[in-house]
Tab-separated table of C-alpha atoms and ligand atoms in Angstrom:
chain	number	residue	atom	x	y	z
A	1	MET	CA	-0.019	-0.071	0.014
A	2	LYS	CA	1.574	3.142	-1.195
A	3	LEU	CA	-0.617	5.545	0.651
A	4	PHE	CA	-2.091	5.300	4.133
A	5	PRO	CA	-5.866	6.310	4.012
A	6	LEU	CA	-7.160	8.558	6.712
A	7	PHE	CA	-10.096	10.841	7.441
A	8	ALA	CA	-9.057	14.038	8.889
A	9	ASP	CA	-11.032	16.109	11.430
A	10	LEU	CA	-10.547	19.760	9.996
A	11	GLN	CA	-13.157	21.434	12.197
A	12	GLY	CA	-11.815	24.806	13.225
A	13	ARG	CA	-8.204	23.853	11.996
A	14	ARG	CA	-6.304	26.232	9.561
A	15	VAL	CA	-6.004	24.991	6.093
A	16	LEU	CA	-4.104	27.237	3.658
A	17	VAL	CA	-5.121	27.028	-0.035
A	18	VAL	CA	-2.670	28.646	-2.420
A	19	GLY	CA	-4.365	29.889	-5.604
A	20	GLY	CA	-7.088	32.251	-6.525
A	21	GLY	CA	-8.804	30.577	-9.457
A	22	GLU	CA	-11.651	28.120	-10.152
A	23	VAL	CA	-9.583	25.047	-8.884
A	24	ALA	CA	-8.826	26.777	-5.647
A	25	ALA	CA	-12.428	27.739	-5.151
A	26	ARG	CA	-13.558	24.030	-5.539
A	27	LYS	CA	-11.182	22.917	-2.961
A	28	VAL	CA	-12.174	25.805	-0.751
A	29	GLN	CA	-15.829	24.516	-0.998
A	30	VAL	CA	-15.126	21.109	0.188
A	31	LEU	CA	-12.904	22.383	3.011
A	32	LEU	CA	-15.786	24.573	4.111
A	33	GLU	CA	-18.169	21.757	4.107
A	34	ALA	CA	-15.620	20.060	6.546
A	35	SER	CA	-15.732	23.272	8.773
A	36	ALA	CA	-12.035	24.020	8.195
A	37	ASN	CA	-10.723	27.459	8.943
A	38	VAL	CA	-9.622	28.414	5.394
A	39	LEU	CA	-7.012	30.886	4.518
A	40	VAL	CA	-6.516	31.403	0.767
A	41	GLY	CA	-3.566	33.124	-0.725
A	42	ALA	CA	-2.817	34.472	-4.242
A	43	PRO	CA	-1.999	37.690	-6.071
A	44	GLN	CA	-5.684	37.879	-7.203
A	45	PHE	CA	-8.959	36.114	-6.723
A	46	ILE	CA	-11.991	35.261	-8.775
A	47	PRO	CA	-15.136	36.952	-7.571
A	48	GLU	CA	-16.541	33.763	-5.947
A	49	LEU	CA	-13.578	33.754	-3.495
A	50	ALA	CA	-13.793	37.386	-2.902
A	51	GLU	CA	-17.569	36.916	-1.978
A	52	LEU	CA	-16.755	34.107	0.413
A	53	ALA	CA	-14.305	36.469	2.129
A	54	ALA	CA	-16.808	39.299	2.162
A	55	GLU	CA	-19.327	36.987	3.932
A	56	GLY	CA	-16.515	36.393	6.420
A	57	ARG	CA	-16.394	32.469	5.590
A	58	ILE	CA	-12.790	32.497	4.491
A	59	ARG	CA	-9.683	34.856	4.853
A	60	LEU	CA	-7.644	36.116	1.957
A	61	VAL	CA	-3.965	36.926	1.838
A	62	VAL	CA	-2.914	38.903	-1.242
A	63	GLY	CA	0.426	38.575	-3.004
A	64	ALA	CA	3.094	35.920	-4.186
A	65	PHE	CA	3.385	32.844	-1.866
A	66	GLU	CA	5.422	33.146	1.210
A	67	PRO	CA	6.299	30.480	3.608
A	68	GLU	CA	4.894	32.458	6.527
A	69	TRP	CA	1.410	31.806	5.144
A	70	LEU	CA	1.959	28.254	6.521
A	71	ASP	CA	2.114	29.405	10.088
A	72	ASP	CA	-0.587	27.687	12.137
A	73	ALA	CA	-1.763	25.552	9.178
A	74	TRP	CA	-2.382	21.980	9.456
A	75	LEU	CA	-2.732	21.267	5.812
A	76	VAL	CA	-1.928	23.084	2.671
A	77	ILE	CA	-3.346	22.634	-0.893
A	78	ALA	CA	-1.491	24.209	-3.685
A	79	ALA	CA	-3.944	25.056	-6.554
A	80	THR	CA	-2.021	27.368	-8.795
A	81	ASP	CA	-1.358	26.913	-12.581
A	82	ASP	CA	2.486	27.537	-11.897
A	83	ARG	CA	4.321	24.405	-11.231
A	84	SER	CA	7.140	26.295	-9.706
A	85	VAL	CA	4.889	28.000	-7.310
A	86	ASN	CA	3.319	24.753	-6.467
A	87	ALA	CA	6.635	23.231	-5.866
A	88	ALA	CA	7.738	26.037	-3.540
A	89	VAL	CA	4.501	25.496	-1.506
A	90	SER	CA	5.206	21.770	-1.345
A	91	ALA	CA	8.813	22.204	-0.257
A	92	ALA	CA	8.065	24.911	2.321
A	93	ALA	CA	5.392	22.583	3.759
A	94	GLU	CA	7.619	19.680	3.738
A	95	ALA	CA	10.223	21.769	5.747
A	96	ARG	CA	7.682	22.460	8.353
A	97	ARG	CA	6.102	18.850	8.366
A	98	ILE	CA	2.843	20.237	7.068
A	99	PHE	CA	1.004	17.816	4.713
A	100	SER	CA	0.571	19.322	1.286
A	101	ASN	CA	-1.397	18.472	-1.713
A	102	VAL	CA	-0.848	19.864	-5.185
A	103	VAL	CA	-3.782	19.616	-7.280
A	104	ASP	CA	-3.332	16.854	-9.976
A	105	ASP	CA	0.378	16.446	-9.289
A	106	ALA	CA	1.038	13.276	-7.267
A	107	GLU	CA	4.704	13.607	-7.522
A	108	LEU	CA	4.618	16.956	-5.415
A	109	SER	CA	1.927	15.930	-3.092
A	110	ALA	CA	2.447	14.515	0.404
A	111	PHE	CA	-1.214	13.684	0.745
A	112	GLN	CA	-3.848	13.086	-1.964
A	113	VAL	CA	-7.505	14.033	-1.866
A	114	PRO	CA	-9.555	10.864	-2.827
A	115	ALA	CA	-12.628	10.823	-5.009
A	116	ILE	CA	-15.582	10.576	-2.555
A	117	VAL	CA	-19.149	9.288	-2.346
A	118	ASP	CA	-20.791	11.301	0.248
A	119	ARG	CA	-23.601	9.793	2.324
A	120	SER	CA	-22.666	11.679	5.390
A	121	PRO	CA	-21.942	10.557	7.905
A	122	LEU	CA	-20.992	7.692	5.746
A	123	ILE	CA	-18.178	8.571	3.420
A	124	VAL	CA	-16.586	6.335	0.715
A	125	ALA	CA	-13.203	7.617	-0.314
A	126	ILE	CA	-11.417	6.237	-3.344
A	127	SER	CA	-7.792	6.576	-4.449
A	128	SER	CA	-5.756	5.039	-7.320
A	129	SER	CA	-2.631	6.274	-5.409
A	130	GLY	CA	-2.112	8.941	-8.009
A	131	ALA	CA	-1.708	6.178	-10.607
A	132	ALA	CA	-5.007	6.656	-12.463
A	133	PRO	CA	-7.284	9.399	-11.065
A	134	VAL	CA	-9.737	8.845	-14.052
A	135	LEU	CA	-10.259	5.351	-12.978
A	136	ALA	CA	-10.879	6.305	-9.446
A	137	ARG	CA	-13.463	8.809	-10.679
A	138	ARG	CA	-15.227	6.059	-12.758
A	139	LEU	CA	-15.223	3.689	-9.730
A	140	ARG	CA	-16.757	6.616	-7.808
A	141	GLU	CA	-19.607	6.882	-10.374
A	142	ARG	CA	-20.334	3.266	-9.983
A	143	ILE	CA	-20.354	3.397	-6.240
A	144	GLU	CA	-22.594	6.404	-6.337
A	145	SER	CA	-25.147	4.318	-8.067
A	146	LEU	CA	-25.000	1.500	-5.660
A	147	PHE	CA	-26.026	3.166	-2.532
A	148	ASP	CA	-29.355	4.996	-2.029
A	149	HIS	CA	-29.129	8.421	-0.483
A	150	SER	CA	-31.044	7.345	2.338
A	151	LEU	CA	-28.119	5.499	3.504
A	152	GLY	CA	-26.746	8.685	5.187
A	153	THR	CA	-29.985	9.190	7.033
A	154	LEU	CA	-29.859	5.450	8.123
A	155	ALA	CA	-26.377	5.972	9.555
A	156	THR	CA	-27.543	9.147	11.403
A	157	LEU	CA	-30.423	7.148	12.739
A	158	ALA	CA	-28.133	4.409	13.800
A	159	ALA	CA	-25.826	6.892	15.455
A	160	ARG	CA	-28.645	8.507	17.460
A	161	HIS	CA	-29.539	5.086	18.941
A	162	ARG	CA	-26.190	3.790	19.333
A	163	ALA	CA	-26.080	3.758	23.192
A	164	ARG	CA	-29.464	2.156	23.282
A	165	ILE	CA	-28.487	-0.500	20.710
A	166	ARG	CA	-25.290	-1.270	22.627
A	167	GLU	CA	-27.321	-1.646	25.876
A	168	ARG	CA	-29.944	-3.859	24.376
A	169	ARG	CA	-27.565	-5.910	22.285
A	170	PRO	CA	-24.460	-6.162	24.389
A	171	ASP	CA	-22.946	-9.228	22.622
A	172	LEU	CA	-21.051	-8.250	19.444
A	173	LYS	CA	-22.414	-10.812	17.236
A	174	GLN	CA	-26.015	-10.000	18.225
A	175	ARG	CA	-25.297	-6.411	17.665
A	176	ARG	CA	-23.803	-7.099	14.217
A	177	ARG	CA	-26.980	-9.028	13.336
A	178	PHE	CA	-29.079	-6.175	14.597
A	179	TYR	CA	-27.251	-3.695	12.255
A	180	ASP	CA	-27.609	-6.165	9.447
A	181	TRP	CA	-31.167	-6.049	10.010
A	182	LEU	CA	-31.163	-2.233	10.198
A	183	MET	CA	-29.355	-2.108	6.802
A	184	ASP	CA	-31.376	-4.638	4.927
A	185	GLY	CA	-34.803	-4.710	6.646
A	186	PRO	CA	-37.914	-2.661	7.152
A	187	VAL	CA	-36.129	0.341	8.680
A	188	ALA	CA	-34.073	1.058	5.543
A	189	THR	CA	-37.209	0.441	3.383
A	190	ALA	CA	-39.015	3.033	5.334
A	191	LEU	CA	-36.273	5.620	4.977
A	192	ARG	CA	-36.199	4.994	1.210
A	193	GLN	CA	-39.819	5.659	1.299
A	194	GLN	CA	-39.228	9.005	2.987
A	195	GLN	CA	-41.119	7.822	6.055
A	196	PRO	CA	-38.537	8.626	8.946
A	197	ALA	CA	-41.259	8.446	11.685
A	198	GLU	CA	-42.159	4.875	10.693
A	199	ALA	CA	-38.525	4.124	10.585
A	200	GLU	CA	-37.974	5.383	14.138
A	201	ARG	CA	-40.934	3.300	15.293
A	202	LEU	CA	-39.749	0.101	13.683
A	203	LEU	CA	-36.365	0.460	15.297
A	204	GLN	CA	-37.706	1.189	18.711
A	205	ALA	CA	-40.059	-1.777	18.438
A	206	GLU	CA	-37.267	-4.083	17.389
A	207	LEU	CA	-34.976	-2.849	20.186
A	208	ASP	CA	-37.896	-3.461	22.769
A	209	GLN	CA	-37.953	-7.198	21.757
A	210	PRO	CA	-36.287	-9.377	24.361
A	211	GLN	CA	-33.058	-10.493	22.819
A	212	ALA	CA	-33.713	-13.366	20.356
A	213	ARG	CA	-31.853	-16.544	21.396
A	214	SER	CA	-28.621	-16.780	19.419
A	215	GLN	CA	-29.643	-19.118	16.603
A	216	GLY	CA	-26.992	-20.128	14.433
A	217	SER	CA	-27.581	-21.332	10.692
A	218	VAL	CA	-25.821	-22.739	7.702
A	219	VAL	CA	-25.811	-21.386	4.266
A	220	LEU	CA	-24.650	-23.944	1.739
A	221	VAL	CA	-23.051	-21.964	-0.907
A	222	GLY	CA	-21.828	-23.005	-4.504
A	223	ALA	CA	-18.536	-21.110	-4.984
A	224	GLY	CA	-18.519	-21.706	-8.781
A	225	PRO	CA	-15.354	-23.186	-10.551
A	226	GLY	CA	-12.948	-20.573	-9.571
A	227	ASP	CA	-13.418	-17.191	-11.273
A	228	PRO	CA	-14.853	-15.023	-8.508
A	229	GLY	CA	-16.918	-13.274	-11.052
A	230	LEU	CA	-19.125	-16.225	-11.400
A	231	LEU	CA	-20.326	-16.056	-7.683
A	232	THR	CA	-23.790	-15.015	-7.376
A	233	LEU	CA	-24.700	-11.788	-5.376
A	234	LYS	CA	-26.322	-14.082	-2.673
A	235	ALA	CA	-23.113	-16.111	-2.391
A	236	LEU	CA	-21.100	-12.790	-1.934
A	237	ARG	CA	-23.514	-11.555	0.716
A	238	ALA	CA	-23.271	-14.937	2.558
A	239	LEU	CA	-19.494	-14.672	2.422
A	240	ASN	CA	-19.589	-11.123	3.812
A	241	GLU	CA	-21.818	-12.110	6.748
A	242	ALA	CA	-20.202	-15.416	7.696
A	243	ASP	CA	-18.674	-16.036	11.180
A	244	VAL	CA	-17.212	-19.304	10.166
A	245	ILE	CA	-16.655	-20.785	6.568
A	246	LEU	CA	-15.942	-24.429	6.005
A	247	TYR	CA	-14.510	-24.596	2.558
A	248	ASP	CA	-13.280	-27.427	0.151
A	249	ARG	CA	-10.060	-27.796	-1.586
A	250	LEU	CA	-11.833	-26.958	-4.839
A	251	VAL	CA	-12.704	-23.475	-3.709
A	252	SER	CA	-10.307	-20.860	-5.330
A	253	PRO	CA	-8.125	-18.493	-3.299
A	254	ALA	CA	-9.715	-15.695	-5.404
A	255	VAL	CA	-13.071	-16.619	-4.055
A	256	MET	CA	-11.917	-16.960	-0.474
A	257	SER	CA	-10.349	-13.420	-0.465
A	258	LEU	CA	-13.736	-12.007	-0.950
A	259	ALA	CA	-15.014	-13.458	2.410
A	260	ARG	CA	-15.285	-11.250	5.538
A	261	ARG	CA	-11.733	-10.760	6.859
A	262	ASP	CA	-12.378	-11.900	10.435
A	263	ALA	CA	-14.345	-14.921	9.514
A	264	VAL	CA	-12.918	-18.159	10.855
A	265	ARG	CA	-11.869	-20.301	7.816
A	266	ILE	CA	-11.641	-23.934	8.138
A	267	ALA	CA	-10.476	-26.211	5.204
A	268	VAL	CA	-12.265	-29.445	5.430
A	269	GLY	CA	-10.788	-31.318	2.501
A	270	LYS	CA	-9.775	-34.966	3.009
A	271	LEU	CA	-6.887	-35.401	5.538
A	272	PRO	CA	-3.988	-37.588	4.679
A	273	GLY	CA	-5.068	-41.258	5.391
A	274	GLU	CA	-8.611	-40.394	5.871
A	275	ASP	CA	-11.384	-42.027	3.906
A	276	HIS	CA	-14.077	-39.988	2.165
A	277	ASN	CA	-16.790	-41.018	4.554
A	278	ALA	CA	-14.774	-40.124	7.542
A	279	THR	CA	-14.131	-36.711	6.011
A	280	GLN	CA	-17.936	-36.331	5.406
A	281	ALA	CA	-18.711	-37.322	9.019
A	282	ARG	CA	-16.195	-34.783	10.318
A	283	ILE	CA	-17.710	-32.080	8.105
A	284	HIS	CA	-21.244	-32.940	9.462
A	285	ALA	CA	-20.031	-32.565	13.031
A	286	LEU	CA	-18.334	-29.297	12.460
A	287	LEU	CA	-21.464	-27.745	10.806
A	288	VAL	CA	-23.687	-28.768	13.614
A	289	GLU	CA	-21.150	-27.700	16.271
A	290	HIS	CA	-20.697	-24.083	14.966
A	291	ALA	CA	-24.387	-23.566	14.129
A	292	GLN	CA	-25.407	-24.677	17.522
A	293	ALA	CA	-22.926	-22.244	19.076
A	294	GLY	CA	-24.924	-19.523	17.293
A	295	GLN	CA	-22.567	-18.748	14.497
A	296	ARG	CA	-23.480	-18.011	10.896
A	297	VAL	CA	-21.746	-20.861	9.067
A	298	VAL	CA	-21.031	-20.852	5.396
A	299	ARG	CA	-20.512	-24.206	3.947
A	300	LEU	CA	-18.497	-23.252	0.644
A	301	LYS	CA	-18.281	-25.943	-2.051
A	302	GLY	CA	-16.660	-25.828	-5.505
A	303	GLY	CA	-19.140	-25.394	-8.312
A	304	ASP	CA	-22.669	-26.282	-7.119
A	305	ALA	CA	-23.169	-28.129	-3.932
A	306	PHE	CA	-25.797	-30.354	-5.433
A	307	ILE	CA	-23.767	-31.565	-8.302
A	308	PHE	CA	-21.425	-34.259	-7.125
A	309	GLY	CA	-20.916	-32.190	-3.980
A	310	ARG	CA	-22.559	-34.314	-1.236
A	311	GLY	CA	-24.681	-31.356	-0.367
A	312	GLY	CA	-27.734	-33.287	0.031
A	313	GLU	CA	-26.130	-35.508	2.735
A	314	GLU	CA	-25.120	-32.377	4.767
A	315	LEU	CA	-28.584	-30.831	4.578
A	316	GLU	CA	-30.110	-34.235	5.849
A	317	HIS	CA	-27.696	-34.128	8.733
A	318	LEU	CA	-28.651	-30.549	9.524
A	319	ARG	CA	-32.170	-31.121	9.314
A	320	ALA	CA	-31.792	-34.208	11.692
A	321	HIS	CA	-30.258	-31.824	14.191
A	322	GLY	CA	-32.718	-28.961	13.789
A	323	VAL	CA	-30.260	-26.464	12.297
A	324	HIS	CA	-31.748	-23.893	10.008
A	325	TYR	CA	-30.189	-23.837	6.644
A	326	GLU	CA	-30.395	-22.087	3.111
A	327	VAL	CA	-28.867	-23.070	-0.204
A	328	VAL	CA	-27.381	-20.829	-2.610
A	329	PRO	CA	-26.649	-22.465	-5.994
A	330	GLY	CA	-23.309	-21.987	-7.909
A	331	ILE	CA	-22.173	-22.475	-11.325
A	332	THR	CA	-21.302	-26.045	-11.745
A	333	ALA	CA	-17.969	-27.089	-13.437
A	334	ALA	CA	-19.720	-28.446	-16.578
A	335	LEU	CA	-21.530	-25.055	-17.285
A	336	ALA	CA	-18.480	-23.040	-16.446
A	337	CYS	CA	-15.910	-25.089	-18.308
A	338	ALA	CA	-18.187	-25.371	-21.380
A	339	ALA	CA	-18.755	-21.588	-21.469
A	340	TYR	CA	-15.112	-20.712	-20.938
A	341	ALA	CA	-14.123	-23.116	-23.650
A	342	GLY	CA	-16.556	-22.006	-26.237
A	343	ILE	CA	-18.544	-25.322	-26.078
A	344	PRO	CA	-22.274	-25.028	-26.406
A	345	LEU	CA	-23.511	-28.059	-24.427
A	346	THR	CA	-26.474	-28.339	-26.563
A	347	HIS	CA	-26.682	-27.372	-30.133
A	348	ARG	CA	-29.512	-27.656	-32.697
A	349	ASP	CA	-27.420	-29.671	-35.065
A	350	HIS	CA	-25.179	-31.609	-32.733
A	351	ALA	CA	-26.608	-32.464	-29.307
A	352	GLN	CA	-30.277	-32.536	-28.164
A	353	SER	CA	-29.328	-33.503	-24.456
A	354	VAL	CA	-26.607	-33.195	-22.099
A	355	ARG	CA	-25.658	-35.569	-19.208
A	356	LEU	CA	-23.582	-34.671	-16.195
A	357	VAL	CA	-21.710	-37.985	-15.079
A	358	THR	CA	-19.114	-39.121	-12.741
A	359	ALA	CA	-17.326	-42.223	-13.710
A	360	HIS	CA	-15.593	-44.562	-11.244
A	361	CYS	CA	-15.462	-47.339	-13.752
A	362	ARG	CA	-14.621	-49.877	-10.896
A	363	ASP	CA	-16.759	-52.780	-11.734
A	364	GLU	CA	-18.337	-52.929	-8.231
A	365	GLU	CA	-19.378	-49.244	-8.383
A	366	ASP	CA	-20.195	-49.084	-12.070
A	367	ASN	CA	-23.917	-49.010	-12.624
A	368	LEU	CA	-23.933	-46.424	-15.353
A	369	ASP	CA	-26.025	-46.977	-18.277
A	370	TRP	CA	-23.223	-47.119	-20.792
A	371	THR	CA	-25.395	-48.064	-23.757
A	372	GLY	CA	-27.340	-44.869	-23.119
A	373	LEU	CA	-24.141	-43.000	-22.717
A	374	ALA	CA	-22.774	-44.209	-25.988
A	375	ARG	CA	-25.656	-42.863	-28.154
A	376	ALA	CA	-24.758	-40.215	-30.463
A	377	HIS	CA	-26.057	-36.565	-30.678
A	378	GLN	CA	-25.707	-36.029	-26.831
A	379	THR	CA	-23.145	-34.329	-24.727
A	380	LEU	CA	-21.466	-35.997	-21.728
A	381	ALA	CA	-19.748	-33.884	-19.153
A	382	PHE	CA	-17.615	-36.135	-17.045
A	383	TYR	CA	-16.542	-35.128	-13.556
A	384	MET	CA	-13.663	-36.514	-11.668
A	385	GLY	CA	-12.614	-38.421	-14.685
A	386	VAL	CA	-8.899	-37.730	-15.251
A	387	GLY	CA	-7.783	-40.955	-13.535
A	388	GLN	CA	-10.212	-43.109	-15.566
A	389	LEU	CA	-9.776	-42.050	-19.120
A	390	GLU	CA	-8.605	-45.364	-20.453
A	391	ASN	CA	-11.543	-47.277	-19.048
A	392	LEU	CA	-14.006	-44.542	-19.866
A	393	THR	CA	-13.059	-44.563	-23.407
A	394	ALA	CA	-13.069	-48.314	-23.650
A	395	ARG	CA	-16.527	-48.450	-22.445
A	396	LEU	CA	-18.015	-45.715	-24.576
A	397	ILE	CA	-16.466	-47.064	-27.647
A	398	GLY	CA	-17.303	-50.737	-26.666
A	399	HIS	CA	-20.983	-49.766	-26.373
A	400	GLY	CA	-21.025	-48.222	-29.709
A	401	ARG	CA	-19.805	-44.536	-29.542
A	402	SER	CA	-17.650	-43.700	-32.601
A	403	PRO	CA	-13.938	-43.643	-32.106
A	404	ALA	CA	-13.856	-40.429	-33.932
A	405	THR	CA	-16.218	-38.610	-31.447
A	406	PRO	CA	-14.694	-35.130	-30.486
A	407	PHE	CA	-13.641	-34.619	-26.863
A	408	ALA	CA	-12.388	-31.573	-24.909
A	409	LEU	CA	-10.732	-31.710	-21.646
A	410	ILE	CA	-10.929	-28.431	-19.697
A	411	GLU	CA	-8.212	-28.048	-16.987
A	412	ASN	CA	-8.614	-25.400	-14.407
A	413	GLY	CA	-11.812	-24.107	-15.958
A	414	SER	CA	-12.445	-20.404	-15.530
A	415	ARG	CA	-9.087	-19.922	-13.797
A	416	PRO	CA	-6.175	-17.966	-15.108
A	417	GLN	CA	-4.348	-21.102	-15.871
A	418	GLN	CA	-7.209	-22.623	-17.888
A	419	ARG	CA	-6.255	-25.038	-20.815
A	420	VAL	CA	-8.518	-26.776	-23.189
A	421	ILE	CA	-7.200	-29.822	-24.965
A	422	ALA	CA	-9.110	-31.183	-27.794
A	423	GLY	CA	-9.018	-34.427	-29.820
A	424	ARG	CA	-10.825	-37.643	-30.796
A	425	LEU	CA	-12.287	-40.126	-28.367
A	426	ASP	CA	-9.925	-43.207	-29.187
A	427	GLU	CA	-6.919	-40.870	-28.595
A	428	LEU	CA	-8.209	-39.489	-25.340
A	429	ALA	CA	-6.023	-41.305	-22.759
A	430	ALA	CA	-2.749	-40.907	-24.803
A	431	VAL	CA	-3.522	-37.168	-25.464
A	432	ALA	CA	-4.152	-36.541	-21.716
A	433	ARG	CA	-0.967	-38.240	-20.879
A	434	SER	CA	1.185	-36.383	-23.375
A	435	HIS	CA	-0.307	-33.026	-22.238
A	436	ASP	CA	0.064	-34.023	-18.645
A	437	VAL	CA	-3.515	-33.161	-17.809
A	438	LYS	CA	-4.106	-32.612	-13.965
A	439	ALA	CA	-7.104	-32.230	-11.757
A	440	PRO	CA	-9.308	-30.318	-11.711
A	441	ALA	CA	-10.248	-31.125	-15.238
A	442	LEU	CA	-13.578	-31.826	-16.748
A	443	LEU	CA	-14.099	-33.964	-19.948
A	444	VAL	CA	-16.687	-33.127	-22.508
A	445	VAL	CA	-17.497	-35.808	-24.995
A	446	GLY	CA	-19.741	-35.252	-27.910
A	447	GLU	CA	-20.017	-33.580	-31.302
A	448	VAL	CA	-20.185	-30.174	-29.812
A	449	ALA	CA	-16.595	-30.499	-28.264
A	450	ALA	CA	-15.244	-29.975	-31.646
A	451	LEU	CA	-16.626	-26.244	-31.626
A	452	ALA	CA	-13.950	-25.250	-29.080
A	453	ARG	CA	-11.518	-25.038	-31.926
A	454	GLU	CA	-13.364	-22.187	-33.564
A	455	LEU	CA	-15.178	-20.579	-30.476
A	456	HIS	CA	-12.520	-20.874	-27.540
A	457	TRP	CA	-11.931	-17.430	-26.165
A	458	PHE	CA	-10.287	-17.920	-22.871
A	459	GLY	CA	-6.913	-19.194	-21.688
A	460	GLN	CA	-5.054	-21.677	-23.910
A	461	TYR	CA	-6.338	-24.006	-26.462
A	462	GLU	CA	-4.315	-27.114	-27.648
A	463	GLU	CA	-4.899	-29.764	-30.387
A	464	GLY	CA	-4.322	-33.124	-28.857
A	465	ARG	CA	-0.868	-34.613	-29.368
A	466	ARG	CA	-0.574	-38.364	-28.744
A	467	VAL	CA	2.962	-38.552	-27.845
A	468	ALA	CA	5.018	-36.260	-25.612
A	469	LEU	CA	7.703	-34.183	-27.608
A	470	ALA	CA	10.995	-35.416	-27.125
A	471	ALA	CA	12.724	-33.427	-24.173
Y	1	LIG	N1	-19.716	-29.575	-6.943
Y	1	LIG	C1	-18.701	-29.432	-8.083
Y	1	LIG	C2	-18.167	-30.781	-8.592
Y	1	LIG	C3	-17.355	-31.517	-7.513
Y	1	LIG	S1	-16.589	-32.920	-8.241
Y	1	LIG	C4	-19.323	-28.793	-9.253
Y	1	LIG	O1	-20.536	-28.480	-9.277
Y	1	LIG	O2	-18.602	-28.282	-10.104
Y	1	LIG	C5	-14.934	-32.390	-8.590
Y	1	LIG	C6	-14.755	-32.409	-10.092
Y	1	LIG	O3	-15.488	-31.238	-10.595
Y	1	LIG	C7	-13.431	-32.333	-10.543
Y	1	LIG	O4	-12.794	-33.615	-10.598
Y	1	LIG	C8	-13.462	-31.830	-11.970
Y	1	LIG	O5	-13.926	-32.788	-12.795
Y	1	LIG	C9	-14.700	-30.872	-11.726
Y	1	LIG	N2	-14.279	-29.492	-11.589
Y	1	LIG	C10	-14.458	-28.755	-10.655
Y	1	LIG	N3	-13.977	-27.479	-10.824
Y	1	LIG	C11	-13.394	-27.558	-11.862
Y	1	LIG	C12	-12.557	-26.540	-12.661
Y	1	LIG	N4	-12.441	-25.267	-12.249
Y	1	LIG	N5	-12.109	-26.922	-13.824
Y	1	LIG	C13	-12.383	-28.146	-14.321
Y	1	LIG	N6	-12.917	-29.059	-13.657
Y	1	LIG	C14	-13.598	-28.757	-12.452
């Protein structure tokens, strides 16, 4: 972090503005909004500044800049159109250890003025550390549109009741929940509808409620395939509100970085030597334990929790223990990988259906309908297949699928390292070996897989090679 952000209390404190033109006047306006004691120095002033001085709202000092102007100042803003004057102001301020800003000149500035979204008392400040002020302003526009103007009123209301809220909700978690209710619930709605009295009444009524017994809950959230842009808004909100997050190995670090900073994060992937059922039992126990302790638990799974994610078993367990839950769907690997590889899973000419399959291919577990799977003009998306390619190919071809059927292997779908490797079914295992395909990878088999060649748009695309190149 190049710059340390801070919000300064300038009330009654002297701030010097050097410059008498439009730019200086704009800075003066903002400083006056913050109740600063403003001194403006320049050889001459535009009428707006002269008027403010006549009204007694600012003081003027006429002439060329002199370091003495900095006496008693806490901050200085140089807003002249003469770089040498700006540099002199900056140097004089530096010598006196007064923070200076030169408008639109990051190099000469000791502090920078951020772009702001003002919902006072809430203020959002944005800085690009001087690197790209235009980007910061663009971001500001977006944030402006995100927050209703009633947000400031809401913050003021909350501030007025702060002591009472603290008294009625002494526990931090309860209090946070109360504030969530305040932000998202009927009080915010009433304020948006310009009904402040109703908002006040609703808030009072809620505070009069005896404290609700702390009731934990679990949100089963699909984290998608890796690209955090593929999270739903609900998933993002759940991550923001979580006390505890139980996450799988497949969940990408980019997604985890969006979670609330002080949420407890527990990796619940398979431990060395542990079998899958033991892992699952351990997860069930952790879910119930944290929820019963009153925590808001997010159970975060790669892709979608209900597609080869054992999400159903987790809900059954929660239900059996009376734990409240919600489910937020995620984008499953087949959908994401196909989209990011340019493979339409269905296509008027090539595929009228699509099947999501996981193939173990071990005889005792294999109860798949291979005859059905081997039919042409359908798309098969195989999960967890990388270790089974030989068997899988043999069964499909053995049951009648053409050896020339196109396939695409999508490794690390939607992540920066994504690779798509395409070829024909009878060469699948050899190609995967020579390209050293690793998990997580999704296999798409079917006529549509050939479209990746033309339509791919993300990451790397490779035509299948059967043998490794000589080292
Ligand atoms: N619930 C998950 C699937 C879990 S099974 C979902 O809905 O996506 C794990 C398998 O999913 C992996 O072996 C792989 O085949 C596939 N997979 C998950 N994420 C993937 C990714 N980013 N790229 C390619 N395949 C992925």
